[in-house]
């Protein structure tokens, strides 16, 4: 069945995976430009997201992940999806340092540049810190204003929250590396983002030891003490992080018999 652009847009709005796997392009390290094919950890996360969207539930996720699994890129794609499929949608990306924030922003810029014409919102301007989706033609803007949404980046030491207009989404990347700022930063962000359907906060990081804001926030989510869904994505669920080497029964027994007490517990 052939769908009209409007029908397809509505499907994309409710199922981000359609946008990811058909229209978002990424540039993996050492590889050519390619469509965003979800790997197993990303698919697990996407299933959670799409269930929450279907339920009309505000989307709140705190992710503990393996390195090099693509969850920062995924979270960036999720923020981008929400921003281009909703009017007056303000998003912010926060990273430990400016170079990391700009790296994440370049992912969104690539997403935008490679969208088909019918799906790409009008762009008023693009800077090193902002991507603003409005009609660039001042004479037409009154009757055809455009989306009125935007994506802003910042680093944790210099967060400048938009004033007057509430945020709708935030992507906080590698938060343990700016734990010292989170007691001030997170309340400001959470107060700026209403707890309503369609809003999104994604906090994602690799673990960095016991203690600190991120650690406490993750375990509070696990214990049902906050509004966040804890998402645990360990290395062993990603087929690219291990080598399936076949062992015979003798080799298995030899390894198991060599374990010390701590290894047996693990």
XYZ file of C-alpha atoms in Angstrom:
266
model
C 0.000 0.000 0.000
C 1.372 3.397 -1.013
C 1.138 5.974 1.776
C 0.877 9.714 1.318
C 3.658 11.855 2.855
C 1.238 12.873 5.652
C 0.339 9.256 6.467
C 4.002 8.272 6.465
C 4.879 11.266 8.638
C 2.298 10.210 11.227
C 3.757 6.709 11.270
C 7.252 8.142 11.754
C 6.023 10.401 14.573
C 4.662 7.428 16.518
C 7.434 4.959 15.624
C 10.907 6.528 15.655
C 12.414 3.275 14.343
C 10.891 4.061 10.911
C 12.810 7.343 10.784
C 16.031 5.753 12.043
C 16.165 2.829 9.657
C 14.868 4.568 6.541
C 15.904 8.224 6.702
C 18.678 8.853 9.256
C 22.249 8.561 8.036
C 25.308 8.066 10.239
C 29.031 7.909 9.596
C 30.511 5.071 11.722
C 34.219 5.226 12.492
C 36.248 4.027 9.538
C 33.142 3.317 7.455
C 31.225 5.140 4.712
C 27.963 6.995 5.217
C 25.116 4.558 5.861
C 21.548 4.308 7.105
C 21.073 3.923 10.844
C 20.625 0.153 11.200
C 19.759 -0.467 14.856
C 22.069 -2.916 16.622
C 20.806 -5.200 19.399
C 21.319 -2.778 22.351
C 19.773 0.082 20.370
C 16.823 -2.122 19.406
C 16.207 -2.996 23.081
C 16.142 0.699 23.939
C 13.957 1.556 20.937
C 11.363 -1.037 21.963
C 11.076 0.635 25.381
C 10.703 4.058 23.784
C 8.006 3.001 21.318
C 6.000 1.275 24.060
C 6.059 4.486 26.117
C 5.019 6.568 23.095
C 2.118 4.188 22.442
C 1.021 4.544 26.082
C 1.278 8.342 25.984
C 3.833 8.205 28.789
C 6.402 10.994 29.332
C 9.725 9.546 28.260
C 12.379 9.450 30.976
C 15.396 7.137 30.647
C 18.646 6.693 32.512
C 20.968 4.383 30.617
C 23.971 2.428 31.903
C 25.774 1.171 28.833
C 28.818 -0.525 27.388
C 31.378 1.580 25.540
C 31.204 1.907 21.756
C 27.654 0.581 21.547
C 26.282 3.687 19.797
C 23.925 4.854 22.540
C 25.033 8.502 22.374
C 24.277 8.484 18.638
C 20.985 6.692 19.304
C 19.996 9.223 21.990
C 20.873 12.024 19.601
C 18.660 10.423 16.956
C 15.797 10.152 19.430
C 16.076 13.833 20.373
C 16.268 14.773 16.691
C 13.188 12.659 15.891
C 11.092 14.358 18.559
C 12.270 17.825 17.513
C 11.453 17.498 13.802
C 8.080 15.792 14.325
C 6.611 18.302 16.787
C 5.928 22.045 16.500
C 7.424 24.449 19.045
C 9.648 21.706 20.396
C 12.802 22.929 22.144
C 15.623 20.443 22.761
C 18.970 20.717 24.488
C 22.069 18.515 24.318
C 24.497 18.563 27.250
C 27.980 17.015 27.255
C 30.988 17.213 29.595
C 33.028 19.508 27.348
C 32.373 21.666 24.276
C 34.212 19.352 21.796
C 31.984 16.437 22.835
C 28.854 18.602 22.606
C 29.840 19.731 19.122
C 30.546 16.134 18.085
C 27.010 15.176 19.111
C 25.613 18.243 17.343
C 27.341 17.261 14.095
C 25.385 13.998 14.252
C 22.121 15.968 14.254
C 23.378 18.189 11.436
C 24.096 15.110 9.335
C 20.641 13.735 10.137
C 19.098 16.981 8.908
C 21.186 17.350 5.758
C 20.344 13.846 4.531
C 16.573 13.953 5.085
C 14.385 13.835 1.962
C 12.834 17.166 0.995
C 9.312 16.226 2.075
C 10.503 15.356 5.589
C 13.135 18.070 6.135
C 11.689 21.043 8.079
C 12.525 24.561 6.930
C 15.685 25.933 8.538
C 15.966 29.536 9.680
C 19.651 29.261 10.558
C 22.353 26.957 11.821
C 25.224 27.969 14.099
C 27.820 26.058 16.103
C 25.302 25.848 18.933
C 21.809 25.929 17.398
C 19.706 24.410 14.652
C 16.490 26.406 14.282
C 13.549 25.112 12.246
C 11.541 28.081 10.979
C 10.740 29.647 7.618
C 13.851 31.562 6.451
C 11.712 33.795 4.233
C 10.666 36.746 6.373
C 7.876 37.740 3.971
C 6.284 34.293 4.147
C 6.850 33.622 7.827
C 3.606 35.217 8.952
C 1.433 32.831 6.938
C 3.841 29.891 6.892
C 6.004 30.130 10.015
C 7.542 26.690 9.822
C 8.011 24.232 12.641
C 9.171 26.649 15.341
C 11.391 23.988 16.915
C 15.111 23.978 17.617
C 18.058 22.027 18.984
C 20.623 23.724 21.208
C 23.937 22.348 22.476
C 25.965 23.280 25.507
C 28.543 21.827 27.847
C 27.881 21.202 31.515
C 30.028 24.046 32.823
C 28.184 26.642 30.763
C 24.536 25.626 30.530
C 22.395 28.518 29.300
C 18.782 27.396 29.472
C 16.352 29.111 27.107
C 14.246 31.629 29.015
C 10.517 32.115 28.614
C 9.853 28.962 26.591
C 9.825 25.582 28.313
C 12.095 22.883 27.029
C 10.594 19.661 25.715
C 13.640 17.369 25.510
C 17.133 16.996 26.947
C 19.948 14.578 26.134
C 22.580 14.427 28.882
C 25.641 12.487 27.742
C 28.317 10.943 30.010
C 26.902 12.598 33.137
C 29.403 11.102 35.660
C 32.017 13.369 34.086
C 30.130 16.448 35.289
C 28.646 15.147 38.523
C 29.855 18.292 40.316
C 27.380 20.385 38.309
C 24.357 18.097 38.391
C 22.888 19.215 41.719
C 22.313 22.606 40.094
C 21.935 21.586 36.454
C 19.383 18.785 36.725
C 16.749 20.653 38.796
C 16.937 23.534 36.298
C 16.443 21.162 33.362
C 13.712 19.092 34.975
C 11.777 22.226 35.963
C 12.033 23.525 32.399
C 10.631 20.280 30.906
C 6.985 19.551 31.800
C 6.069 16.012 32.789
C 3.687 15.523 29.875
C 3.374 13.036 26.982
C 5.852 13.705 24.186
C 8.550 15.142 26.432
C 11.891 13.361 26.651
C 14.894 13.222 28.980
C 17.692 10.777 28.204
C 20.595 10.443 30.639
C 23.233 8.060 29.312
C 26.730 7.031 30.308
C 29.190 4.260 30.798
C 29.590 3.581 34.548
C 32.335 5.366 36.449
C 32.454 3.674 39.821
C 30.300 3.777 42.918
C 28.826 7.021 44.204
C 27.947 10.361 42.670
C 24.839 11.893 41.109
C 24.563 9.500 38.159
C 25.083 6.402 40.326
C 22.487 7.538 42.860
C 20.017 8.524 40.127
C 20.353 5.178 38.361
C 19.779 3.129 41.507
C 16.894 5.353 42.548
C 15.323 4.530 39.164
C 15.933 0.804 39.728
C 14.200 1.077 43.112
C 11.228 2.977 41.667
C 12.136 6.151 43.556
C 11.982 8.518 40.573
C 10.196 8.804 37.210
C 13.033 7.325 35.152
C 13.170 3.935 33.478
C 16.589 2.335 34.121
C 18.078 0.835 30.958
C 21.021 -1.545 31.447
C 22.902 -2.457 28.277
C 25.956 -4.596 29.183
C 28.718 -5.582 26.772
C 27.634 -9.203 26.487
C 24.327 -8.440 24.723
C 26.184 -6.863 21.801
C 27.353 -9.502 19.288
C 30.179 -7.201 18.201
C 31.866 -7.223 21.623
C 32.679 -10.902 21.984
C 34.126 -13.711 19.903
C 31.984 -16.883 19.932
C 34.801 -19.397 20.317
C 33.540 -23.021 20.596
C 34.833 -25.069 23.545
C 34.621 -28.793 24.098
C 33.543 -30.269 27.455
C 37.130 -30.703 28.663
C 37.989 -27.063 27.927
C 34.816 -25.808 29.655
C 35.598 -27.885 32.785
C 39.185 -26.673 32.809
C 38.069 -23.017 32.755
C 35.338 -23.497 35.376
C 37.727 -25.328 37.718
C 40.260 -22.486 37.447
C 37.910 -19.751 38.750
C 38.726 -18.063 42.042
C 36.035 -17.206 44.603
C 35.281 -13.741 43.197
C 35.068 -15.078 39.618
C 32.635 -17.782 40.731
C 30.367 -15.142 42.305
C 30.486 -13.047 39.130
